[in-house]
Amino acid sequence: MTRTVVRVAEVRQEAAGIRALRLVRDDGAPLGPYEAGAHVDVVGPTGLVRQYSLCSPPHEPSSLLIAVKKEAASRGGSAALHTVQAGDTLEIGEPRNLLRIADAARHVLVAGGVGVTPLLSLAYELDRRGAEFELHYFARAREQAAFADLVAAEFGARLHFGVPRAEQPTLLKEVAADLPPDARVYTCGPEGFMAQVGAVFAPVVGAERVHVEHFVAAEIDTSGDRPFTVELDTGEVFAVPADKSILTVLGENGIEVFSSCEEGICGSCVSGVLEGEPDHRDNCLSAADRAAGDQMALCVSRAKTPRLKIELY
Ligand code: FES
């Protein structure tokens, strides 16, 4: 995996428990542009790798911005990034994108808490294109809402602070009622929040037009897992037992696959499917990608057929 050493040029307290880090290259070379919606692996001071959305303007090449929420259950990833100071160095991976802007007459961005970060880059890009869009930002309180003033001033975002989870669907239904059927919805936030957003908007625009960005792996029931065979496009064949992933089996056989989270959320291990039917267990592919059946996340997804033929990207 290609990594780039970057220097922390600025640290800003964006909201309670959320720091924004501006990253630059020491040699002055550009870090961007990047595709709106993208995220990067960040190797923190403890060596742990975490994924963070890029939230600077995507077309601005000189620096990248990430926002780090200090997680209560941090095992050293986000907590360590809350100790870095301006001038410190970090390593980042290449931007990867699972939340691309797709064609639509109107775009609705629905953020929950720090989930605003990938949507901020979408807003910059939609604004640059002159596209029709609206941004709704839910958070417990203003002091916990990173970039709230920015999105309100730049994009006229509607700020919904302190709205109880049970009351949010009523508000969202008012937004959905005005949408043309070819609108698209993009959401990022806690899993339950995104499930509510999907439940409101999918009946209006179709589930394939509701795009979600996950940061937490789904709970997976592995009790019924069965062994299967995986064949590479090079002709090599491997047995995948019930208790191991394709990624693990390939690694044990000396075949290096680009990977990061190993939980089905970052998309870095996604590879092509040439034959057979995958059993998708990830949170990174869209509903349309899954339905196409021509790619899968090797770290968590399995096979519905006795054999899969795949090609590594
Ligand atoms: S390694 Fe992150 S999705 Fe597989």
Coordinates of C-alpha atoms in Angstrom, one line a residue, residues 222 224-232 236-253 255 257 279 281 296-310 312:
T222 CA -21.4 -16.7 11.3
G224 CA -24.2 -21.1 9.3
D225 CA -20.9 -20.5 7.5
R226 CA -19.8 -23.3 5.2
P227 CA -16.5 -24.0 3.4
F228 CA -16.1 -23.2 -0.3
T229 CA -13.5 -22.9 -2.9
V230 CA -12.0 -19.8 -4.4
E231 CA -10.1 -19.7 -7.7
L232 CA -8.0 -16.8 -8.8
E236 CA -4.7 -21.0 -8.4
V237 CA -7.3 -22.7 -6.3
F238 CA -7.7 -22.5 -2.5
A239 CA -10.1 -24.1 0.0
V240 CA -11.8 -21.5 2.3
P241 CA -12.8 -23.2 5.6
A242 CA -15.9 -22.1 7.5
D243 CA -13.9 -20.3 10.1
K244 CA -11.6 -18.3 7.8
S245 CA -12.1 -15.4 5.4
I246 CA -10.9 -15.4 1.8
L247 CA -8.5 -12.6 2.8
T248 CA -7.0 -14.8 5.5
V249 CA -6.6 -17.8 3.3
L250 CA -4.9 -15.8 0.6
G251 CA -2.6 -14.2 3.1
E252 CA -1.6 -17.6 4.5
N253 CA -0.7 -18.7 1.0
I255 CA -0.9 -13.8 -1.7
V257 CA -4.2 -8.4 -0.9
D279 CA -22.6 -13.8 0.0
R281 CA -21.4 -9.3 4.4
M296 CA -16.9 -8.4 -3.2
A297 CA -15.1 -7.5 0.0
L298 CA -12.7 -10.4 0.6
C299 CA -12.3 -9.7 4.3
V300 CA -15.9 -10.6 5.4
S301 CA -17.9 -11.7 2.4
R302 CA -18.3 -15.4 1.5
A303 CA -19.9 -17.5 -1.2
K304 CA -23.4 -18.7 -1.8
T305 CA -22.1 -21.1 -4.5
P306 CA -19.6 -23.9 -3.8
R307 CA -17.0 -22.1 -5.9
L308 CA -16.0 -18.5 -6.6
K309 CA -13.6 -17.2 -9.3
I310 CA -12.2 -13.8 -8.4
L312 CA -7.6 -9.3 -7.4

